[in-house]
Coordinates of C-alpha atoms and ligand atoms in Angstrom, one line a residue:
M13 CA -0.2 0.2 0.4
H14 CA 1.4 3.6 -0.5
E15 CA 3.7 2.7 -3.0
F16 CA 3.4 3.1 -6.7
T17 CA 4.5 -0.5 -7.9
P18 CA 4.1 -2.2 -11.2
E19 CA 1.3 -4.3 -10.0
V20 CA -0.5 -0.7 -9.4
E21 CA 0.1 0.2 -13.2
E22 CA -1.3 -3.0 -14.4
L23 CA -4.5 -2.6 -12.3
A24 CA -4.8 0.8 -13.6
K25 CA -4.9 -0.4 -17.0
E26 CA -7.4 -3.2 -16.3
I27 CA -9.9 -0.6 -14.7
L28 CA -9.5 1.8 -17.2
D29 CA -10.2 -1.1 -19.9
Y30 CA -13.2 -2.1 -17.4
S31 CA -14.4 1.6 -17.5
L32 CA -14.1 2.0 -21.2
V33 CA -16.0 -1.0 -22.0
R34 CA -18.6 0.0 -19.1
L35 CA -19.0 3.5 -21.1
R36 CA -18.9 2.1 -24.9
T37 CA -21.4 -0.7 -24.7
D38 CA -25.2 -0.8 -23.7
P39 CA -24.8 -2.1 -20.3
P40 CA -26.8 -5.3 -19.3
L41 CA -29.7 -4.6 -17.4
D42 CA -28.9 -7.0 -14.5
G43 CA -30.6 -7.3 -11.2
P44 CA -30.4 -8.1 -7.5
K45 CA -29.7 -11.1 -5.8
T46 CA -30.2 -12.2 -2.0
A47 CA -27.5 -11.8 0.5
Q48 CA -27.3 -15.5 0.8
E49 CA -26.5 -16.1 -3.0
L50 CA -23.9 -13.3 -3.0
Y51 CA -22.2 -14.9 -0.2
E52 CA -22.3 -18.0 -1.8
L53 CA -20.7 -16.6 -4.8
A54 CA -18.3 -14.1 -3.3
G55 CA -17.5 -15.4 0.2
N56 CA -15.8 -13.4 2.7
T57 CA -14.0 -10.9 0.8
I58 CA -12.1 -9.0 3.9
T59 CA -9.0 -11.0 4.8
A60 CA -6.0 -10.3 6.7
K61 CA -3.6 -10.9 3.5
G62 CA -6.1 -9.5 0.8
L63 CA -7.1 -10.8 -2.2
G64 CA -4.8 -8.8 -4.6
G65 CA -6.2 -6.0 -7.0
H66 CA -6.6 -8.5 -9.9
E67 CA -8.7 -10.9 -8.3
A68 CA -10.7 -8.1 -6.1
L69 CA -11.8 -6.4 -9.4
K70 CA -12.5 -10.0 -11.1
L71 CA -15.2 -10.6 -8.1
F72 CA -16.4 -7.0 -8.6
K73 CA -17.0 -7.3 -12.5
E74 CA -18.4 -11.0 -12.4
V75 CA -20.4 -11.1 -9.0
L76 CA -21.1 -7.7 -7.5
A77 CA -21.5 -5.2 -10.6
T78 CA -24.0 -7.9 -12.2
A79 CA -26.1 -7.9 -9.1
C80 CA -26.6 -3.9 -9.5
I81 CA -29.3 -2.8 -11.8
S82 CA -27.4 -0.4 -14.3
T83 CA -29.5 2.7 -13.9
D84 CA -28.4 4.3 -17.2
H85 CA -29.8 1.2 -19.1
P86 CA -32.3 2.7 -21.9
R87 CA -34.9 0.7 -20.7
Y88 CA -34.5 1.3 -16.8
L89 CA -37.6 3.6 -16.6
A90 CA -38.3 3.1 -13.0
F91 CA -38.0 5.6 -10.1
I92 CA -35.9 8.4 -11.4
P93 CA -33.0 6.8 -13.9
S94 CA -29.6 8.2 -14.3
A95 CA -28.1 9.0 -17.6
P96 CA -24.3 10.6 -17.0
S97 CA -22.7 11.7 -19.9
E98 CA -19.2 10.0 -21.1
Y99 CA -17.6 13.2 -20.3
A100 CA -19.2 13.3 -16.7
N101 CA -18.4 9.8 -15.9
L102 CA -14.9 10.0 -17.3
F103 CA -14.3 13.2 -14.9
D104 CA -15.4 11.2 -12.2
L105 CA -12.4 8.8 -12.4
V106 CA -10.4 12.0 -12.2
V107 CA -12.1 13.5 -9.1
G108 CA -11.6 10.5 -7.7
A109 CA -7.8 9.9 -8.5
S110 CA -7.1 13.5 -7.1
A111 CA -7.9 13.7 -3.4
L112 CA -9.7 17.0 -3.7
Y113 CA -11.2 18.5 -0.8
G114 CA -14.3 20.7 -1.8
G115 CA -15.2 21.6 1.4
S116 CA -13.2 25.2 1.5
W117 CA -11.6 27.7 -0.9
L118 CA -8.3 27.7 1.1
E119 CA -8.1 23.8 0.1
G120 CA -10.0 23.5 -3.0
A121 CA -10.1 27.0 -4.7
G122 CA -9.9 25.6 -8.1
A123 CA -12.4 23.1 -7.8
V124 CA -14.8 25.4 -5.9
F125 CA -14.6 28.2 -8.6
A126 CA -15.5 25.5 -11.3
E127 CA -18.5 24.1 -9.3
N128 CA -19.6 27.9 -8.6
Q129 CA -19.8 28.6 -12.3
A130 CA -21.9 25.4 -12.8
L131 CA -24.2 26.4 -10.0
K132 CA -24.2 29.9 -11.7
W133 CA -25.7 28.6 -14.9
I134 CA -28.5 26.9 -13.2
S135 CA -29.1 29.9 -11.1
D136 CA -29.0 32.3 -14.3
L137 CA -31.4 30.0 -16.0
A138 CA -33.8 30.3 -13.2
G139 CA -33.6 34.3 -13.2
M140 CA -32.1 34.5 -9.8
P141 CA -30.0 37.8 -8.7
A142 CA -26.3 37.6 -9.5
T143 CA -25.8 37.6 -5.6
A144 CA -27.3 33.8 -5.4
G145 CA -25.2 31.1 -4.9
G146 CA -25.0 27.8 -3.3
V147 CA -23.3 24.3 -3.0
F148 CA -23.7 20.9 -4.3
V149 CA -24.7 18.6 -1.8
Q150 CA -25.5 14.4 -1.6
G151 CA -28.8 14.7 -2.9
G152 CA -32.3 16.2 -3.1
T153 CA -33.1 15.1 0.7
I154 CA -30.0 16.8 2.1
G155 CA -30.7 19.9 -0.1
N156 CA -34.2 20.6 1.2
L157 CA -33.3 19.9 4.6
S158 CA -30.6 22.3 4.3
A159 CA -32.6 24.6 2.7
L160 CA -35.4 24.4 5.3
V161 CA -33.0 24.6 8.3
T162 CA -31.7 28.1 6.8
A163 CA -35.5 29.1 6.4
R164 CA -36.2 28.4 10.2
N165 CA -32.8 30.2 11.5
T166 CA -33.6 33.3 9.4
F167 CA -37.3 33.4 11.0
R168 CA -36.0 32.4 14.5
A169 CA -33.8 35.4 14.4
K170 CA -36.9 38.0 14.0
R171 CA -39.8 36.1 15.9
K172 CA -39.0 35.2 19.6
D173 CA -42.7 34.4 20.2
V174 CA -43.3 31.4 18.3
T175 CA -44.0 28.2 20.5
R176 CA -44.2 25.8 17.1
W177 CA -42.6 26.1 13.8
V178 CA -44.7 24.9 10.9
L179 CA -43.8 23.7 7.2
A180 CA -46.4 23.9 4.7
A181 CA -46.4 22.0 1.5
S182 CA -48.3 20.1 -1.0
A183 CA -49.9 16.7 0.0
D184 CA -48.2 15.4 -2.8
S185 CA -44.9 16.8 -2.1
H186 CA -41.8 14.7 -2.0
S187 CA -41.1 12.0 0.9
S188 CA -37.9 14.0 1.8
I189 CA -40.1 17.2 2.8
K190 CA -42.0 15.0 5.1
S191 CA -38.7 13.5 6.5
A192 CA -37.0 17.2 6.9
A193 CA -40.1 18.0 9.0
Q194 CA -39.5 15.2 11.3
V195 CA -35.7 15.8 11.3
M196 CA -36.3 19.2 12.4
D197 CA -39.0 18.5 14.9
V198 CA -41.6 20.9 13.1
E199 CA -45.2 20.6 12.3
I200 CA -46.1 19.7 8.5
L201 CA -49.2 21.4 7.0
L202 CA -50.1 19.8 4.1
I203 CA -51.9 21.5 1.4
K204 CA -54.4 19.8 -1.1
P205 CA -53.2 20.4 -4.5
D206 CA -56.0 21.4 -7.4
K207 CA -57.7 18.7 -9.4
D208 CA -54.8 18.7 -11.8
G209 CA -52.3 18.0 -9.1
A210 CA -50.8 21.5 -8.9
L211 CA -50.5 23.5 -5.9
Q212 CA -52.1 26.9 -6.2
G213 CA -51.5 30.1 -4.3
D214 CA -55.1 30.9 -3.2
A215 CA -55.5 27.2 -1.7
C216 CA -52.1 27.9 0.3
A217 CA -53.2 31.4 1.4
Q218 CA -56.6 30.0 2.7
V219 CA -55.2 27.0 4.6
I220 CA -52.3 28.9 6.1
D221 CA -54.5 32.0 7.5
K222 CA -57.0 29.4 8.7
Y223 CA -54.0 27.4 10.4
H224 CA -52.6 30.4 12.1
S225 CA -55.8 31.9 13.4
E226 CA -56.8 28.4 15.0
N227 CA -53.2 28.0 16.4
P228 CA -51.9 31.0 18.1
G229 CA -48.1 30.7 18.7
H230 CA -47.8 28.5 15.7
Q231 CA -45.7 29.9 12.6
V232 CA -45.5 28.7 9.1
F233 CA -41.7 29.4 8.4
A234 CA -41.4 28.1 4.8
L235 CA -43.4 27.1 2.0
V236 CA -42.5 24.5 -0.5
A237 CA -43.6 24.1 -3.9
T238 CA -42.5 21.1 -6.4
A239 CA -41.5 21.8 -9.9
G240 CA -42.1 18.3 -11.1
T241 CA -43.5 15.7 -8.8
T242 CA -41.7 12.2 -8.9
N243 CA -44.7 10.3 -9.5
L244 CA -46.4 12.2 -12.4
G245 CA -44.1 15.1 -13.2
I246 CA -46.7 17.7 -11.8
I247 CA -45.2 21.5 -11.7
D248 CA -47.3 23.5 -8.8
N249 CA -48.2 27.2 -9.8
L250 CA -44.9 28.8 -8.8
A251 CA -45.7 32.2 -9.2
S252 CA -49.2 32.3 -7.3
V253 CA -47.8 30.0 -4.3
S254 CA -44.4 32.5 -4.3
A255 CA -46.7 35.6 -3.8
C256 CA -48.7 33.7 -1.1
A257 CA -45.4 33.1 0.8
K258 CA -44.3 36.8 0.1
E259 CA -47.4 38.3 1.5
R260 CA -47.0 36.7 4.7
G261 CA -43.2 36.9 4.9
I262 CA -42.6 33.1 4.8
W263 CA -39.5 31.7 3.0
F264 CA -40.4 30.1 -0.6
H265 CA -38.4 26.7 -1.4
V266 CA -38.8 25.0 -4.4
D267 CA -38.1 21.5 -4.8
G268 CA -37.2 20.7 -8.2
A269 CA -34.9 17.8 -7.8
Y270 CA -36.2 16.1 -11.0
G271 CA -38.1 18.8 -12.9
L272 CA -36.0 22.1 -12.8
A273 CA -33.2 20.4 -14.9
A274 CA -35.7 21.2 -17.6
L275 CA -35.0 25.1 -16.9
C276 CA -32.4 24.6 -19.8
A277 CA -35.3 23.3 -22.1
P278 CA -36.7 26.5 -24.2
S279 CA -40.0 24.6 -24.7
V280 CA -40.9 23.9 -21.2
R281 CA -39.2 27.1 -19.6
P282 CA -42.4 29.0 -19.2
L283 CA -43.8 26.4 -16.9
F284 CA -41.3 27.5 -14.4
N285 CA -42.1 30.9 -14.2
G286 CA -42.3 32.4 -10.6
I287 CA -38.8 30.3 -10.1
E288 CA -37.3 33.7 -10.1
L289 CA -38.9 34.5 -6.8
A290 CA -37.5 31.4 -4.6
D291 CA -35.7 32.0 -1.5
S292 CA -33.9 28.6 -2.3
F293 CA -34.4 25.8 -4.7
I294 CA -32.8 22.2 -5.5
V295 CA -32.3 20.4 -8.8
D296 CA -30.3 17.1 -8.8
P297 CA -27.9 17.0 -11.8
H298 CA -27.6 13.3 -11.0
K299 CA -31.3 13.1 -12.0
W300 CA -31.9 14.8 -15.5
L301 CA -28.7 16.7 -16.0
F302 CA -26.6 13.9 -17.2
A303 CA -24.3 13.6 -14.2
P304 CA -23.2 10.7 -12.1
F305 CA -24.3 10.0 -8.5
D306 CA -24.3 11.9 -6.3
A307 CA -25.1 15.6 -7.0
C308 CA -27.9 18.0 -5.7
A309 CA -27.4 21.9 -6.6
L310 CA -28.5 23.7 -3.6
I311 CA -29.1 27.5 -4.5
Y312 CA -30.0 30.2 -2.2
R313 CA -31.3 33.7 -3.2
N314 CA -29.0 35.0 -0.3
P315 CA -26.5 32.9 0.8
K316 CA -25.4 34.9 3.8
L317 CA -28.5 33.6 5.6
A318 CA -27.2 30.1 4.6
K319 CA -24.0 30.8 6.1
R320 CA -25.6 32.1 9.1
A321 CA -27.4 28.7 9.6
H322 CA -24.7 26.5 8.8
L323 CA -21.4 27.8 9.6
Q324 CA -19.6 25.4 11.9
K325 CA -17.5 27.0 14.7
A326 CA -14.6 25.1 16.1
A327 CA -11.0 26.2 17.1
Y328 CA -9.4 24.4 14.1
L329 CA -11.6 25.6 11.7
E330 CA -11.0 29.3 12.8
T331 CA -8.6 30.2 10.0
L332 CA -11.4 29.4 7.5
D333 CA -13.8 32.3 8.6
E334 CA -11.4 34.8 8.5
D335 CA -12.2 36.4 5.0
D336 CA -15.0 36.4 2.4
E337 CA -13.7 33.3 0.7
W338 CA -16.5 30.9 -0.3
N339 CA -16.4 27.8 1.6
P340 CA -18.9 25.4 0.4
S341 CA -19.3 23.6 4.0
D342 CA -20.9 26.8 5.1
Y343 CA -24.1 26.6 3.1
A344 CA -25.6 22.9 4.1
I345 CA -25.3 20.1 6.3
H346 CA -21.9 18.8 5.8
L347 CA -18.3 19.6 6.5
T348 CA -16.0 17.6 4.5
R349 CA -17.2 17.2 0.9
R350 CA -16.5 15.7 -2.2
A351 CA -16.1 18.1 -5.1
R352 CA -19.0 16.3 -6.3
G353 CA -20.1 19.0 -8.6
L354 CA -17.0 18.6 -10.9
P355 CA -18.0 15.7 -13.2
F356 CA -21.2 17.7 -13.9
W357 CA -19.0 21.3 -14.7
F358 CA -16.8 19.2 -16.8
S359 CA -18.9 17.8 -19.0
L360 CA -21.1 21.1 -19.1
A361 CA -17.7 23.2 -19.9
A362 CA -16.8 20.8 -22.6
H363 CA -19.9 20.3 -24.5
G364 CA -21.5 23.6 -23.8
T365 CA -25.0 24.3 -22.9
D366 CA -26.6 24.2 -26.1
E367 CA -26.0 20.2 -25.8
Y368 CA -27.8 19.9 -22.7
A369 CA -30.9 21.8 -24.0
K370 CA -30.7 19.5 -26.9
A371 CA -30.5 16.3 -24.8
M372 CA -33.2 17.6 -22.7
E373 CA -35.7 18.3 -25.5
R374 CA -34.8 14.6 -26.9
T375 CA -36.1 13.1 -23.9
M376 CA -39.2 15.0 -23.9
D377 CA -39.8 14.0 -27.4
V378 CA -39.7 10.5 -26.5
A379 CA -41.7 11.1 -23.4
K380 CA -44.6 12.8 -26.1
D381 CA -44.0 9.7 -28.4
A382 CA -44.4 7.1 -25.4
A383 CA -47.9 9.0 -24.2
E384 CA -48.7 8.5 -28.0
Q385 CA -48.1 4.8 -27.8
V386 CA -49.8 4.5 -24.7
R387 CA -52.9 6.1 -26.0
S388 CA -53.1 4.0 -29.1
H389 CA -52.7 0.7 -27.0
P390 CA -55.8 -1.3 -26.5
N391 CA -55.1 -2.2 -23.2
L392 CA -53.6 0.9 -21.7
K393 CA -55.2 4.4 -20.6
L394 CA -52.9 7.4 -20.1
L395 CA -53.4 9.2 -16.9
I396 CA -52.2 12.8 -17.8
E397 CA -50.6 14.5 -20.8
P398 CA -46.7 14.7 -19.7
S399 CA -45.7 18.1 -19.3
L400 CA -42.2 17.0 -18.6
S401 CA -40.7 13.4 -19.4
I402 CA -43.1 11.3 -16.9
V403 CA -45.4 9.2 -18.6
A404 CA -48.2 7.5 -16.3
F405 CA -50.9 5.1 -17.3
E406 CA -53.0 2.4 -16.1
R407 CA -53.2 -1.3 -17.4
V408 CA -56.9 -1.8 -17.6
G409 CA -58.4 -4.5 -15.5
W410 CA -55.0 -5.5 -13.6
S411 CA -54.8 -5.7 -9.7
S412 CA -51.8 -4.8 -7.7
E413 CA -50.4 -8.3 -7.8
D414 CA -50.4 -8.4 -11.7
Y415 CA -48.6 -5.2 -11.8
E416 CA -46.1 -6.6 -9.6
K417 CA -46.1 -10.0 -11.5
W418 CA -45.4 -8.3 -14.7
S419 CA -42.7 -6.0 -13.5
D420 CA -40.8 -8.8 -11.8
K421 CA -40.9 -10.9 -15.2
L422 CA -40.0 -7.7 -17.4
L423 CA -36.7 -7.6 -15.2
A424 CA -36.1 -11.4 -15.0
D425 CA -36.4 -11.4 -19.1
Q426 CA -34.1 -8.6 -19.0
I427 CA -36.3 -6.3 -21.3
G428 CA -36.5 -3.3 -18.7
F429 CA -36.9 -2.0 -15.3
V430 CA -40.5 -0.7 -14.6
T431 CA -41.9 -0.8 -11.0
P432 CA -45.7 -0.2 -10.3
S433 CA -46.7 2.9 -8.4
A434 CA -50.2 4.2 -7.5
H435 CA -52.2 7.7 -8.0
K436 CA -55.2 8.1 -6.0
G437 CA -55.1 4.8 -4.2
K438 CA -54.9 3.0 -7.7
P439 CA -52.1 0.9 -9.0
I440 CA -50.3 2.7 -12.0
L441 CA -47.4 2.4 -14.0
R442 CA -45.2 5.1 -14.9
F443 CA -41.9 5.6 -17.3
A444 CA -39.6 8.3 -16.3
I445 CA -37.6 9.1 -19.4
V446 CA -34.2 11.0 -18.6
N447 CA -31.8 9.1 -20.6
P448 CA -31.1 10.4 -24.2
W449 CA -30.3 6.7 -25.0
T450 CA -34.0 5.7 -24.6
N451 CA -35.8 5.7 -27.9
E452 CA -39.2 5.0 -29.2
G453 CA -38.3 1.4 -30.0
D454 CA -37.4 0.8 -26.2
I455 CA -41.1 2.0 -25.3
A456 CA -42.7 -0.2 -27.8
A457 CA -40.7 -3.2 -26.5
I458 CA -42.0 -2.7 -23.2
L459 CA -45.5 -1.8 -24.1
A460 CA -45.5 -4.9 -26.4
T461 CA -45.5 -7.1 -22.8
L462 CA -48.7 -5.3 -21.6
Ligands
PLP3 C1 -35.7 12.5 -6.0 C2 -36.5 13.6 -5.3 C3 -36.0 14.2 -4.2 C4 -34.6 13.5 -3.6 O1 -33.5 13.7 -3.9 P1 -32.3 12.6 -3.4 O2 -31.4 13.0 -4.5 O3 -33.1 11.0 -4.0 O4 -32.2 12.7 -2.1 C5 -36.6 15.3 -3.8 N1 -37.7 15.9 -4.2 C6 -38.1 15.2 -5.6 C7 -39.4 15.9 -6.1 C8 -37.6 14.2 -6.1 O5 -38.2 13.8 -7.2

């Protein structure tokens, strides 16, 4: 260990060869095995003398990797898949080889500078002021939580009379919002979206005002809108929800983990009008901006408020807080951090932003075509017209069990990975299309089994 021997060089070649094959070809879909099965194949891998690099890599390639579903497979359409660009994946190797520290300007100035330019691209697309800024965190869950902690901290400084803090969000908001409320030990006020599933400002105003009048001492500190729900891709009415928040001095946060990626797609940009009024928002480049796991862009209108909430104080950290240098650690719940925005930055810098808009439009075209294929299928019923790239539908006459059986068989036959979801208490299927490799024929191949 810690010696660059000929074996290290040999292993480097093997690892690069494997990585190139994985990048170049359609990956196999693969699928999970039980821990028992894996133990039978892999045995105990941690030993006093070690397996050697070649053997450990062989074990990974043959046993472990094949028990992981390829999230970038063109017919992986469950949850939200991933589709990192070749450049982004390649640069992840560089980040891994470079021992970069992304927590402070002192240690990682160059990396942080590049990450900040990538964040600025997103922030400018949203129409945020030039003073906006933020940080790449691990995922949307941590991004939402960090933003909401900032929101409460900001309100707390102004209001000493509050006995209970309350977070308001759509009943259809992501589970991470409910989880944030739990972690922060605050109440959550769930507001019913309209009949099309979108949260509206007047409904928020009515529910929040009624709640405040009935619960003295309680105060809503943040109102969360979703820009692209995970299940159906619905975008809340950002302009009216933000107006409701502003009129009441409440923090306006937008959870765009999936959907806000489409800020760069001209055809749907107007759907996000109102985003420019957000106090904070998030988007996950690891979902629909072609970056590898894990990267969530968290952006604040006024980053100083975030620093006030998140700066860690300790004797050994004091040198870092001496001047106005940008320390990414100060803007979320973390200290040590990987420069996880760099693979995204590299691909964006190398390809240019036009390529991103084009790839985005391509996935939405495939989603439109998929909706058309569903509509003309004799056994299927389209739930809603896709506004972004999620296509949700019913298989007429099927029980939950039928859906489960179909999904299991689709994976076992290595045709695709599509898991059942639910809408209004009924089982449904959904395709989340974020991969420019996914084409109309892939959709047809899956629909042929329904
Ligand atoms: C995926 C998602 C999240 C959670 O993001 P992670 O990166 O998985 O933590 C939050 N909100 C929405 C709307 C999402 O789609």
